[in-house]
Tab-separated table of C-alpha atoms in Angstrom:
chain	number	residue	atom	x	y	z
A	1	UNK	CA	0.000	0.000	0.000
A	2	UNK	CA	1.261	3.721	-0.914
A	3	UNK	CA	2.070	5.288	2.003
A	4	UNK	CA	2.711	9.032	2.801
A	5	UNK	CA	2.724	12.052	5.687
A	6	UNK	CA	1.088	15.122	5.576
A	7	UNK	CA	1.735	18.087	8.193
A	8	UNK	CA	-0.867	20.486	8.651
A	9	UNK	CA	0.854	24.016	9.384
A	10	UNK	CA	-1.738	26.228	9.502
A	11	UNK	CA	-5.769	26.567	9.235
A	12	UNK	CA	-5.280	26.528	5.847
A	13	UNK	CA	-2.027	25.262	4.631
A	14	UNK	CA	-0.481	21.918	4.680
A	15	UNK	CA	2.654	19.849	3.479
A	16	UNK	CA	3.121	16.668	1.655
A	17	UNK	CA	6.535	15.104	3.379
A	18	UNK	CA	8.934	14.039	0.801
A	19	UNK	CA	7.538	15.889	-2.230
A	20	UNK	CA	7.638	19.154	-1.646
A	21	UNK	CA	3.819	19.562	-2.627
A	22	UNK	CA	1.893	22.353	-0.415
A	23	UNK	CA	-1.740	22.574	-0.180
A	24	UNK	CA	-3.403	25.126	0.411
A	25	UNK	CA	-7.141	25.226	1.166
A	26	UNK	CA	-8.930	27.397	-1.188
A	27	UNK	CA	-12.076	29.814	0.120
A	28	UNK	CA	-15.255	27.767	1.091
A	29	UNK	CA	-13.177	24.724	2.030
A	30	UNK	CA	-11.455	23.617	5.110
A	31	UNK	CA	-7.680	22.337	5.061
A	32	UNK	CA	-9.086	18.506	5.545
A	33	UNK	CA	-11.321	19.291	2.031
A	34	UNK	CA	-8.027	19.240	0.338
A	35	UNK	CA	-6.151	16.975	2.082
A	36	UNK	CA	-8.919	14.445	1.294
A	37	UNK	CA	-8.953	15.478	-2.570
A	38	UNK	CA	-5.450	15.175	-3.150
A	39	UNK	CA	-5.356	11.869	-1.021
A	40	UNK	CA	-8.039	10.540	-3.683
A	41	UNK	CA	-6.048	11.834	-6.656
A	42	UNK	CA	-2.567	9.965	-5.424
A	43	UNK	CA	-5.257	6.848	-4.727
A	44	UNK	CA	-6.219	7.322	-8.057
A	45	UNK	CA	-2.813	7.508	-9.430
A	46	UNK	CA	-1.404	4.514	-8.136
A	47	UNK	CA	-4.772	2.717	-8.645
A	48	UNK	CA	-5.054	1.418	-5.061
A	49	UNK	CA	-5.877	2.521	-1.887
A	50	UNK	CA	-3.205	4.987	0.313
A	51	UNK	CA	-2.498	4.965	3.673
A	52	UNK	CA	-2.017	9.341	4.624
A	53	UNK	CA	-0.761	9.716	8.159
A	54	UNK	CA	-1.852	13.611	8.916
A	55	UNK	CA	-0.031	15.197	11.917
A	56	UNK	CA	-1.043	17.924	13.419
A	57	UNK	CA	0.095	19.313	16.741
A	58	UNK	CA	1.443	16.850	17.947
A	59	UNK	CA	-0.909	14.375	16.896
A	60	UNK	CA	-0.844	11.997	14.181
A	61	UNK	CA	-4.312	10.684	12.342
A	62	UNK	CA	-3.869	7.579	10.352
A	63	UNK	CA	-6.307	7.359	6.998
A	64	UNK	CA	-7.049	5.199	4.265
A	65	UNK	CA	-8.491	6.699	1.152
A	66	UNK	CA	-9.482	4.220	-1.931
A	67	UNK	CA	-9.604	5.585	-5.689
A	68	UNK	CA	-13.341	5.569	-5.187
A	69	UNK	CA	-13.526	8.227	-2.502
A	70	UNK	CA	-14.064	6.372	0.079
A	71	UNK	CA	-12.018	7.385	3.404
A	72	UNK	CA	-11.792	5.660	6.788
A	73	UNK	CA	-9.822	6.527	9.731
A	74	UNK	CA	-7.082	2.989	10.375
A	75	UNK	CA	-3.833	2.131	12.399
A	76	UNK	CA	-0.516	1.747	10.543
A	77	UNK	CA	0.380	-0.672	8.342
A	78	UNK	CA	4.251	-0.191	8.853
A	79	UNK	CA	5.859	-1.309	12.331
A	80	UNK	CA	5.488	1.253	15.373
A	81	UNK	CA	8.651	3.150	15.852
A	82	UNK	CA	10.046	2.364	19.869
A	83	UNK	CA	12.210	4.530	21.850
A	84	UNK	CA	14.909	1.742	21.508
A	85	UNK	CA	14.328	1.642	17.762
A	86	UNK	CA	15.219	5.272	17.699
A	87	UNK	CA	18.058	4.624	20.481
A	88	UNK	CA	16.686	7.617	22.029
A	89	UNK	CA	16.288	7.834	25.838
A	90	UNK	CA	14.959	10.083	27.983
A	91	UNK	CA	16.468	13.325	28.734
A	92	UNK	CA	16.044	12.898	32.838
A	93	UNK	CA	16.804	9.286	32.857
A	94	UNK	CA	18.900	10.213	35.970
A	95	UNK	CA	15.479	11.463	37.496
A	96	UNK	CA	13.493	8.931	37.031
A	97	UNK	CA	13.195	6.809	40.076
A	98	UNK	CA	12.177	2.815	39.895
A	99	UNK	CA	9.062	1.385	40.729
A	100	UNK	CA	8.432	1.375	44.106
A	101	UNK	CA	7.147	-1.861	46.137
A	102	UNK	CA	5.827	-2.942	48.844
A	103	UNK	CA	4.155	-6.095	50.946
A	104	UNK	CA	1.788	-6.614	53.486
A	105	UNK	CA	2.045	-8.394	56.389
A	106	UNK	CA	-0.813	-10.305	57.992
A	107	UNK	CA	-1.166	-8.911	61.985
A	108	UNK	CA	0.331	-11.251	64.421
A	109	UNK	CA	-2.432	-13.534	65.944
A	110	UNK	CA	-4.719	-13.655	62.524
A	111	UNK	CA	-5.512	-16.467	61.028
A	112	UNK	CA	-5.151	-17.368	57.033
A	113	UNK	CA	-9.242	-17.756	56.921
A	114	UNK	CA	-11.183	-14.879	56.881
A	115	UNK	CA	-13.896	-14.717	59.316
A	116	UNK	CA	-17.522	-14.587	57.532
A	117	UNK	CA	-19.336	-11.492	57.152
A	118	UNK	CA	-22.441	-10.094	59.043
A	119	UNK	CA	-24.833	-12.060	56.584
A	120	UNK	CA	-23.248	-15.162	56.693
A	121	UNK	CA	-21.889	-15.402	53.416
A	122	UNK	CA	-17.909	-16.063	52.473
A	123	UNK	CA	-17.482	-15.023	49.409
A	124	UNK	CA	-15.160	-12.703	48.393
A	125	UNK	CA	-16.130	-8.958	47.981
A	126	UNK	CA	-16.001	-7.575	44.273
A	127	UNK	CA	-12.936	-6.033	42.826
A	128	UNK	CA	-13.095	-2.366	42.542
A	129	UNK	CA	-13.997	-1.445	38.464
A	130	UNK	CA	-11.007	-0.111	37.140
A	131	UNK	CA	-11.905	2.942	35.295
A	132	UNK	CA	-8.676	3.495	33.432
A	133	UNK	CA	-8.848	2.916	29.261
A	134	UNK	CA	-7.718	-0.548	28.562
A	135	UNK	CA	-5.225	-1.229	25.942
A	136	UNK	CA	-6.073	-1.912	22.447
A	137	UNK	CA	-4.387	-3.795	19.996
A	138	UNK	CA	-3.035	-2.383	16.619
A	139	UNK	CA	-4.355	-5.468	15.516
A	140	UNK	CA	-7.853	-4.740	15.684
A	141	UNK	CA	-9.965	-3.946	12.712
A	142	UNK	CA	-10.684	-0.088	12.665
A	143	UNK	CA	-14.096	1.165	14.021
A	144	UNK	CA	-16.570	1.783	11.389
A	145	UNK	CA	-19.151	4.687	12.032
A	146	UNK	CA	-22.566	3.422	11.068
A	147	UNK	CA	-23.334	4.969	7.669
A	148	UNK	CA	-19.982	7.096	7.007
A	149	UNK	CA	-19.172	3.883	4.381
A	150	UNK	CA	-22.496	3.326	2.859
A	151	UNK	CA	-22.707	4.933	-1.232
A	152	UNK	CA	-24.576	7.571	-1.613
A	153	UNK	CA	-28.230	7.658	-2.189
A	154	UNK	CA	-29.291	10.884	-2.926
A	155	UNK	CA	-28.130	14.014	-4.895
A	156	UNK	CA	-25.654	13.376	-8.226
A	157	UNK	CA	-23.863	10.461	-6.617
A	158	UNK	CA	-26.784	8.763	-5.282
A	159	UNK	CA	-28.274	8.991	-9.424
A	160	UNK	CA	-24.880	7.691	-10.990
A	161	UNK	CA	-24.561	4.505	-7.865
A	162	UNK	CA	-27.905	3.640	-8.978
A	163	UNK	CA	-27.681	3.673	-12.347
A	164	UNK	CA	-24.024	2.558	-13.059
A	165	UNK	CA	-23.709	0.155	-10.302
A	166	UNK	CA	-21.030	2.663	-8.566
A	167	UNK	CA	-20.365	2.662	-4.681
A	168	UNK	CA	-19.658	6.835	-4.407
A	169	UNK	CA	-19.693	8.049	-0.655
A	170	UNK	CA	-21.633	11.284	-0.776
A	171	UNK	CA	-19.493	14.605	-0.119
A	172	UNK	CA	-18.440	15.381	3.807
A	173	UNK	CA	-20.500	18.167	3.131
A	174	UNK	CA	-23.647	17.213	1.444
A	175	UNK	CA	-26.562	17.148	2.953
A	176	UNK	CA	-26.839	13.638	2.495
A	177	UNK	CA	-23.858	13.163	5.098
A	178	UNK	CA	-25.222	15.516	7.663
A	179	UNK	CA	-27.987	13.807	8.241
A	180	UNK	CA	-26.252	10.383	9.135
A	181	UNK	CA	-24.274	12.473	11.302
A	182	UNK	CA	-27.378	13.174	12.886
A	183	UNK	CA	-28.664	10.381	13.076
A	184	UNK	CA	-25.408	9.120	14.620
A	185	UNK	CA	-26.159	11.741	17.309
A	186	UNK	CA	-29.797	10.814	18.139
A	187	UNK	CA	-28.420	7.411	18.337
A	188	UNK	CA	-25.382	8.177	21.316
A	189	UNK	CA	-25.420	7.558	24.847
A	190	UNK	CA	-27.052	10.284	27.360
A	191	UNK	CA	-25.744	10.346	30.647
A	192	UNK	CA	-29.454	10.186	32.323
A	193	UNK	CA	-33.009	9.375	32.180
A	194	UNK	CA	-33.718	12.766	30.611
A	195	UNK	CA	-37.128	15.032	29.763
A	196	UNK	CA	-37.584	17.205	26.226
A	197	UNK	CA	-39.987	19.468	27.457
A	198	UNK	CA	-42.223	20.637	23.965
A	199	UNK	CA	-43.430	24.363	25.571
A	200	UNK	CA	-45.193	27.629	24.180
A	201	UNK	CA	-47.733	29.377	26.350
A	202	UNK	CA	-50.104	29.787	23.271
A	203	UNK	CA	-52.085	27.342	22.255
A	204	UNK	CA	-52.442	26.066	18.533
A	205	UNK	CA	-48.623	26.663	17.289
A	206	UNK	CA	-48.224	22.855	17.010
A	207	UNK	CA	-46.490	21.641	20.329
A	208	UNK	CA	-48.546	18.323	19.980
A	209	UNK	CA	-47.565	17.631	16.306
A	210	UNK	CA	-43.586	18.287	17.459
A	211	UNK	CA	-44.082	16.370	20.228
A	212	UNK	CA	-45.064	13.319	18.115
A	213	UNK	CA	-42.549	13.801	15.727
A	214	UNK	CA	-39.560	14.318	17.673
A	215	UNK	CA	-40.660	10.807	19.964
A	216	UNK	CA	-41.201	9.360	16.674
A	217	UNK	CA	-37.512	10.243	15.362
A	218	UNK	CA	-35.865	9.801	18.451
A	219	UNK	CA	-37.292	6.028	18.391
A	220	UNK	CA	-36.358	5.359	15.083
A	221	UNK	CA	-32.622	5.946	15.370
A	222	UNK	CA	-32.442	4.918	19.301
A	223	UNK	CA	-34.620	1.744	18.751
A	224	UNK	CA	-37.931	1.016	20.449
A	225	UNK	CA	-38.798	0.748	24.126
A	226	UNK	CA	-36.643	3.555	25.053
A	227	UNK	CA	-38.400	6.917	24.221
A	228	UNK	CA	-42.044	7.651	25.837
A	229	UNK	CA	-44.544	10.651	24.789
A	230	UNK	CA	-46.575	11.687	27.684
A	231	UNK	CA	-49.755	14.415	27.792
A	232	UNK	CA	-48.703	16.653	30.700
A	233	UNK	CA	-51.234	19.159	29.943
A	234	UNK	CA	-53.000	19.967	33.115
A	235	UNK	CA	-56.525	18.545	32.333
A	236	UNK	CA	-55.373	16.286	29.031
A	237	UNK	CA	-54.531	17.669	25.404
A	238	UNK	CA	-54.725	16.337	22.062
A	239	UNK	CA	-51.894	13.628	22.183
A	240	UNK	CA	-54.233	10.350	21.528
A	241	UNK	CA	-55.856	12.631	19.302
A	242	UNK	CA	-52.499	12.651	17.101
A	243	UNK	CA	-50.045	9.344	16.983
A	244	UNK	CA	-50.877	6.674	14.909
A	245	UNK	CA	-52.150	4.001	17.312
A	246	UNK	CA	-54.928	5.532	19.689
A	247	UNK	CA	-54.896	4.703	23.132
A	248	UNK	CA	-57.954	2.468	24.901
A	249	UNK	CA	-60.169	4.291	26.617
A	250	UNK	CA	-59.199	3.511	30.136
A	251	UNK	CA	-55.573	3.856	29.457
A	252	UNK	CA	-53.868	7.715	31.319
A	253	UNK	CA	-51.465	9.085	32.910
A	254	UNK	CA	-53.665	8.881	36.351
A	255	UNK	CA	-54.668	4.791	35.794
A	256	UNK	CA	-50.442	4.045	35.602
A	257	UNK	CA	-50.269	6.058	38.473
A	258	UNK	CA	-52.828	3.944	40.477
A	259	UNK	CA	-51.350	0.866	39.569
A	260	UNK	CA	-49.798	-1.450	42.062
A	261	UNK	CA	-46.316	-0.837	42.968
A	262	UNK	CA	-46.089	2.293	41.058
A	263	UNK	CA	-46.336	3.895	44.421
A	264	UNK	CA	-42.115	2.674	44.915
A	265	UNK	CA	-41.838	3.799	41.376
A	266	UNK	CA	-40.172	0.173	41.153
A	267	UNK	CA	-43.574	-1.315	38.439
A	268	UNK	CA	-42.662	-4.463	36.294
A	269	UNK	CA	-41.688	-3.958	32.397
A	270	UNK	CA	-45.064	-6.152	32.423
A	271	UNK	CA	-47.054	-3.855	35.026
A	272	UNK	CA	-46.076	-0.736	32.589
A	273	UNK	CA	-46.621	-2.383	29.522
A	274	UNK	CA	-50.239	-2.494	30.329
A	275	UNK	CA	-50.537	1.677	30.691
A	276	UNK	CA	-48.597	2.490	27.615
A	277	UNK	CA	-49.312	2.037	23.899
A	278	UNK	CA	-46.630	1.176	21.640
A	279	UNK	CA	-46.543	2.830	18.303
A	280	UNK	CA	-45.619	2.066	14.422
A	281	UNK	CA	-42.271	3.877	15.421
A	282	UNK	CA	-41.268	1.941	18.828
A	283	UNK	CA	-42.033	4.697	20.933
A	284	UNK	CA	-45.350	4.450	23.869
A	285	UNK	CA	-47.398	6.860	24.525
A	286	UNK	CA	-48.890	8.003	27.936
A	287	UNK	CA	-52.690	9.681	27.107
A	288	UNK	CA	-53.605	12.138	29.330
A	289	UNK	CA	-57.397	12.491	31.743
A	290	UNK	CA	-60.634	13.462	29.753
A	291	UNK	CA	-63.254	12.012	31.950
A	292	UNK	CA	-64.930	15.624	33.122
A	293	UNK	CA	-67.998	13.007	34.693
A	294	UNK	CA	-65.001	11.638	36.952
A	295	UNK	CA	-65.256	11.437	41.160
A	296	UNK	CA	-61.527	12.912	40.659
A	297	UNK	CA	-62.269	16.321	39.269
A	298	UNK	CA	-58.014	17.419	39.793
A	299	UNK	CA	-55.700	18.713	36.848
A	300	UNK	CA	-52.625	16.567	36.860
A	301	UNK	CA	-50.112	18.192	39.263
A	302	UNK	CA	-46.367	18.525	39.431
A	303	UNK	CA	-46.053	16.174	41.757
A	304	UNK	CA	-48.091	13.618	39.250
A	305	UNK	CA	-45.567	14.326	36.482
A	306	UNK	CA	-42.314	13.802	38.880
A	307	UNK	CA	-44.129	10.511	40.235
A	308	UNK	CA	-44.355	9.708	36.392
A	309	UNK	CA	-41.057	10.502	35.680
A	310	UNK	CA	-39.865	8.520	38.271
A	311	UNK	CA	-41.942	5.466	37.301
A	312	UNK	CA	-40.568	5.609	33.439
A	313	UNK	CA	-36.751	6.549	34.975
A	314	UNK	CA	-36.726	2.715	35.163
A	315	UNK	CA	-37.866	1.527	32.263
A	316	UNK	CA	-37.240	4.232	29.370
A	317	UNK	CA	-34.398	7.104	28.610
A	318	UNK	CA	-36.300	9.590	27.173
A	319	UNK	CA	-40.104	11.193	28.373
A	320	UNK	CA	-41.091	13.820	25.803
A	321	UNK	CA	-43.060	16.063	27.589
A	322	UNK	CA	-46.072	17.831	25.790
A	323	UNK	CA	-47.437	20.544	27.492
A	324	UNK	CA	-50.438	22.715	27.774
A	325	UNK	CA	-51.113	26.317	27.994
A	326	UNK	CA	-51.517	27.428	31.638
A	327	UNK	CA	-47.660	27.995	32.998
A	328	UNK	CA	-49.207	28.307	36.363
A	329	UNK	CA	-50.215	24.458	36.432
A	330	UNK	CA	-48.248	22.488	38.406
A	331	UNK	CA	-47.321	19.919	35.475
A	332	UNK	CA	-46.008	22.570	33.295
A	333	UNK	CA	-43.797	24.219	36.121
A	334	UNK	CA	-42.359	20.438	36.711
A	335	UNK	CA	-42.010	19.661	32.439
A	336	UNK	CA	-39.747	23.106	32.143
A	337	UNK	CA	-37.557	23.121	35.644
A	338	UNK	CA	-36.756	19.480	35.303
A	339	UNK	CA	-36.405	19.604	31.371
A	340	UNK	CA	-32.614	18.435	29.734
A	341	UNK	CA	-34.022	20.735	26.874
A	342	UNK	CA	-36.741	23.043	26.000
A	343	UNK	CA	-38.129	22.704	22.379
A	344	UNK	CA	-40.449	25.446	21.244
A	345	UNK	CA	-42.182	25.800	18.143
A	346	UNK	CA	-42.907	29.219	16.489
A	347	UNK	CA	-44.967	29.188	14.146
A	348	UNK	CA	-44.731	32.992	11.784
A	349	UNK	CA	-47.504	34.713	13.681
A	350	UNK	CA	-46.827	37.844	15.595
A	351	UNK	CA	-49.128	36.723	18.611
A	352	UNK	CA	-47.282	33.650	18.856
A	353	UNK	CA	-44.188	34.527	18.556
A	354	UNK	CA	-44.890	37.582	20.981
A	355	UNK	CA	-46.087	35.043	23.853
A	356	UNK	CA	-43.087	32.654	23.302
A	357	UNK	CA	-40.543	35.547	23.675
A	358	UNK	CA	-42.637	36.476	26.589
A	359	UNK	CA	-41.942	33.074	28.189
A	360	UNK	CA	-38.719	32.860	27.391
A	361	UNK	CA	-37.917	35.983	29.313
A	362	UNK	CA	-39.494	34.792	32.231
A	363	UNK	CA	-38.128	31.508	32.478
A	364	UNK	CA	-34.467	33.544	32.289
A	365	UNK	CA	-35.685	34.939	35.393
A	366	UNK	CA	-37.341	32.012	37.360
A	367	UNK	CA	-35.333	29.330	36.176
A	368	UNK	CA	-31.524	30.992	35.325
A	369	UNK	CA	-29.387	28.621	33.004
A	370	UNK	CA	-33.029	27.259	31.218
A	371	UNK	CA	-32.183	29.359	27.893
A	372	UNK	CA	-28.647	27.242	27.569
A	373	UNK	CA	-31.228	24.098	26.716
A	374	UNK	CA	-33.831	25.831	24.242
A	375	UNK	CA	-34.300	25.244	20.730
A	376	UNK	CA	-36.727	27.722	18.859
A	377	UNK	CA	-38.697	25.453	16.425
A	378	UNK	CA	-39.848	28.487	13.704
A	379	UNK	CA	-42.412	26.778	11.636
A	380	UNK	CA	-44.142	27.089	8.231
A	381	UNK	CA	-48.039	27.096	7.993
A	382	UNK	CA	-51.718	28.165	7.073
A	383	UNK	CA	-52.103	31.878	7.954
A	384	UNK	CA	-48.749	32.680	8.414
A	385	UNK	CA	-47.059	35.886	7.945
A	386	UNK	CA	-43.578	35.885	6.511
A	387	UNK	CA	-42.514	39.648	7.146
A	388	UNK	CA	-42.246	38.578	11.373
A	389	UNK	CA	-39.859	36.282	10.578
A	390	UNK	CA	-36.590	38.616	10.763
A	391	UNK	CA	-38.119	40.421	13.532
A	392	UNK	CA	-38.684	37.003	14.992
A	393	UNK	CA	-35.490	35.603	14.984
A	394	UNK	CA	-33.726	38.208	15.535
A	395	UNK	CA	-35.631	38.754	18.958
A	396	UNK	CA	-34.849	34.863	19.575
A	397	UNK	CA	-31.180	34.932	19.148
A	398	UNK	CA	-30.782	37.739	21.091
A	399	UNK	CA	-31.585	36.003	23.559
A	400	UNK	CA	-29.249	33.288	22.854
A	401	UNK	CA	-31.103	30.544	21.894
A	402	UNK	CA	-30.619	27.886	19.187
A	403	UNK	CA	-33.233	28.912	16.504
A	404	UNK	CA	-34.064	26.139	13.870
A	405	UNK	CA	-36.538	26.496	10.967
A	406	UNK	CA	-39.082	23.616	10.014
A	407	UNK	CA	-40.643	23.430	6.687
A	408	UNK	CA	-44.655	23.219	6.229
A	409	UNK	CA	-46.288	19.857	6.867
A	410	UNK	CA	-49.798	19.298	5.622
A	411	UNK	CA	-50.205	16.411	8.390
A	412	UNK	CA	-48.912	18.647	10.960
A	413	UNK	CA	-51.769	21.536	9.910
A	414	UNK	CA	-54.657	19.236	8.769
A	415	UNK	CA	-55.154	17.893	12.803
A	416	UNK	CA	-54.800	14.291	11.143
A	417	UNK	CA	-52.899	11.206	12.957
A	418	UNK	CA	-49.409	11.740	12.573
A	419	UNK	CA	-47.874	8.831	10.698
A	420	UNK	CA	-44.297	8.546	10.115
A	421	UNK	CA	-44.368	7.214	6.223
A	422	UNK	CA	-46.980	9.867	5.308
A	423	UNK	CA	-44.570	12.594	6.192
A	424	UNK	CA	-42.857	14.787	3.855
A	425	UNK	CA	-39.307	14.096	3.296
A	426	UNK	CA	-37.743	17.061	3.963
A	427	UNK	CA	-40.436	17.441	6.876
A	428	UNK	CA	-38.721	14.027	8.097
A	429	UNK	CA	-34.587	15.024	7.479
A	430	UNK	CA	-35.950	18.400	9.617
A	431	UNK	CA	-37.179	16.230	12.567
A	432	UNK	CA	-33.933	14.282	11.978
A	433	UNK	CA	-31.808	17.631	12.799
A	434	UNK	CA	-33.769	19.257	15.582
A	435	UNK	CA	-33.819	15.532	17.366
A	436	UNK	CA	-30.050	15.812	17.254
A	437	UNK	CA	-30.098	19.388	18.302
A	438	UNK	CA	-31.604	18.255	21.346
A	439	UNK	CA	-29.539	15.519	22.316
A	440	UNK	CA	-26.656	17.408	21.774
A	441	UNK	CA	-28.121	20.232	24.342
A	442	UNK	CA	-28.758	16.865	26.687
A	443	UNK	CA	-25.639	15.446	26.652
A	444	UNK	CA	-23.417	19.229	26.716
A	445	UNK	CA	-25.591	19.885	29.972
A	446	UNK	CA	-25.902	17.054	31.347
């Protein structure tokens, strides 16, 4: 395999070692743009794959790039140069002391048996968990990131694979490639059970339809059984009224909370099962309380929604939180304070986006360090009007939020059920990004 080392100088210069060649990344383009297309053009060359070890500070990147684009990160092919290869040794060998070491002694008197402990068993105790990074071997087949390998499928590349039988990688930047990015996101670890809190004071700007959607992406790229949707409006909203599968009847958030052992919080997968309906997408729903002929005439409380929380902390990572309207209800306080991120939509009205400035002003003062994990969802619909929108976001990123934009969606607007393969596409690859928008603000804050 053709092997060479590049050293990147600069932001936007590097040099080929050996050669002479310097490249220099050209406006629009980053230095690894062009280190990438000349790496391709010397793979092309030499009609094989290259191996292009890329220092840079101090640190060295090894890469193999085949004459059909394709790049992924490997270890060297060559042996690993040693100090005692080099016959170099340290400067402050004098101050280096040995390895210190030690015994213990057992205390005169003790026997060589342990005595048992306080509950009757001998076994040993665990081992503490090491912590520290175990060693890898060069050996070892390189990681492969799930979809940074796979041909294209859309755009010019994605036409020619399809038609010529070609396996082109679509561009590092194409959209194409941002949104497996994404979807590698959605798919990461979180370091908790955490809430997405879907929030905006006025009603009918589409929480409920976001809601749905980003449990519905979130479940597609983390797998099924680990995201749940829940109604925390105070007296129930329009949730069953939205997903794909409807909910029985008897099935809320107040029947899960009656149910035995969900008093410890500690209720069988079984148990739960039984108060949540599973949807096309692998995420469950939790409906919340119509009945207005009920002996219980209460709105769900904040203490309700932590009790819930606590219940699905066991089970689940991820409660999307729908809210209502009325900030004063005891749910809503509990979905924003204990939220890992705040999503809310926008839609180009001036009264809505007027009351969710509003809120997000007072949440800066009730709850300081809330705006760090808001997203403003601006969205595209029936009555809108387009000359708010610079006002709009202006107003939001001034106050230093993330501010996302979200094409129209005739399911969204019509009030139908919310089906995942009836959705736009580009209504679908939006959903994608704002889902990893919010895991990122998770996982940075958390």
């Amino acid at each position: 395999m053709h092997e060479f080392t590049i050293e990147i100088v600069s932001d936007r210069v590097a040099r080929v070692a050996g050669t002479g060649d310097e490249l220099v990344a050209p406006v629009g383009k980053s230095i690894q743009d062009s280190i990438y297309e000349y790496s391709q053009k010397r793979a092309v060359d030499a009609g094989a794959p290259v191996e292009v070890a890329v220092h840079r500070s101090g640190r060295c990147t090894q890469v193999t790039v085949a004459p059909d684009g394709t790049a992924s990160r490997s270890a060297p092919t060559g042996p690993i140069p040693t100090s005692a290869d080099q016959g170099e040794e340290p400067a402050n060998a004098d101050m280096i002391a040995e390895e210190p070491v030690s015994i213990t002694l057992d205390a005169l008197g003790d026997t060589a048996h342990s005595a048992p402990d306080d509950a009757g068993q001998g076994s040993a105790p665990h081992p503490e968990y090491d912590a520290r990074r175990q060693p890898v071997s060069v050996l070892a087949a390189p990681g492969i990131i799930p979809g940074a390998t796979e041909p294209a499928r859309t755009g010019i590349r994605g036409r020619l694979n399809a038609v010529l039988g070609l396996s082109l990688s679509p561009k590092p930047s194409s959209t194409e490639m941002r949104l497996r990015v994404a979807a590698a996101t959605i798919a990461g670890p979180i370091p908790e059970f955490s809430t997405i809190t879907v929030a905006n004071t006025k009603g009918g700007v589409g929480k409920t339809p976001i809601a749905v959607g980003l449990a519905q992406t979130l479940a597609t790229h983390r797998g099924g059984a680990t995201v749940v949707c829940a109604d925390l409006a105070e007296s129930g909203g329009s949730l069953a009224d939205r997903v794909s599968v409807p909910p029985p009847g008897e099935q809320n958030i107040f029947g899960l909370l009656a149910a035995d052992q969900a008093a410890t919080g500690h209720l069988r997968p079984s148990a739960l099962g039984r108060h949540l309906t599973r949807q096309p997408s692998g995420e469950d729903i939790v409906a919340g309380h119509h009945d207005l002929t009920a002996t219980r005439h209460v709105g769900l409380s904040g203490d309700d929604a932590a009790a819930l929380a606590s219940i699905l902390a066991h089970h689940r990572e991820i409660l999307v939180a729908d809210t209502g309207n009325n900030p004063l209800a005891g749910s809503w306080q509990w979905a924003v304070s204990e939220a890992g991120a705040l999503v809310v939509p926008v839609p180009l009205r001036r009264d809505a986006a007027t009351t969710a400035h509003r809120m997000l002003l007072d949440l800066a003062t009730t709850h300081p360090g809330r705006l760090d994990r808001t997203v403003v969802i601006i969205t595209d619909g029936p009555g809108d009007t387009p000359m708010v929108e610079s006002d709009t976001v202006d107003a939001f990123i001034a106050l230093g939020v993330q501010v996302l934009r979200m094409p129209y969606e005739p399911l969204f607007a019509g009030g139908e059920r919310i089906v995942p393969s009836r959705l736009r596409c580009t209504t679908t690859d939006s959903l994608t990004v704002i889902a990893a928008t919010v895991v990122d603000l998770i996982t940075s804050t958390g």
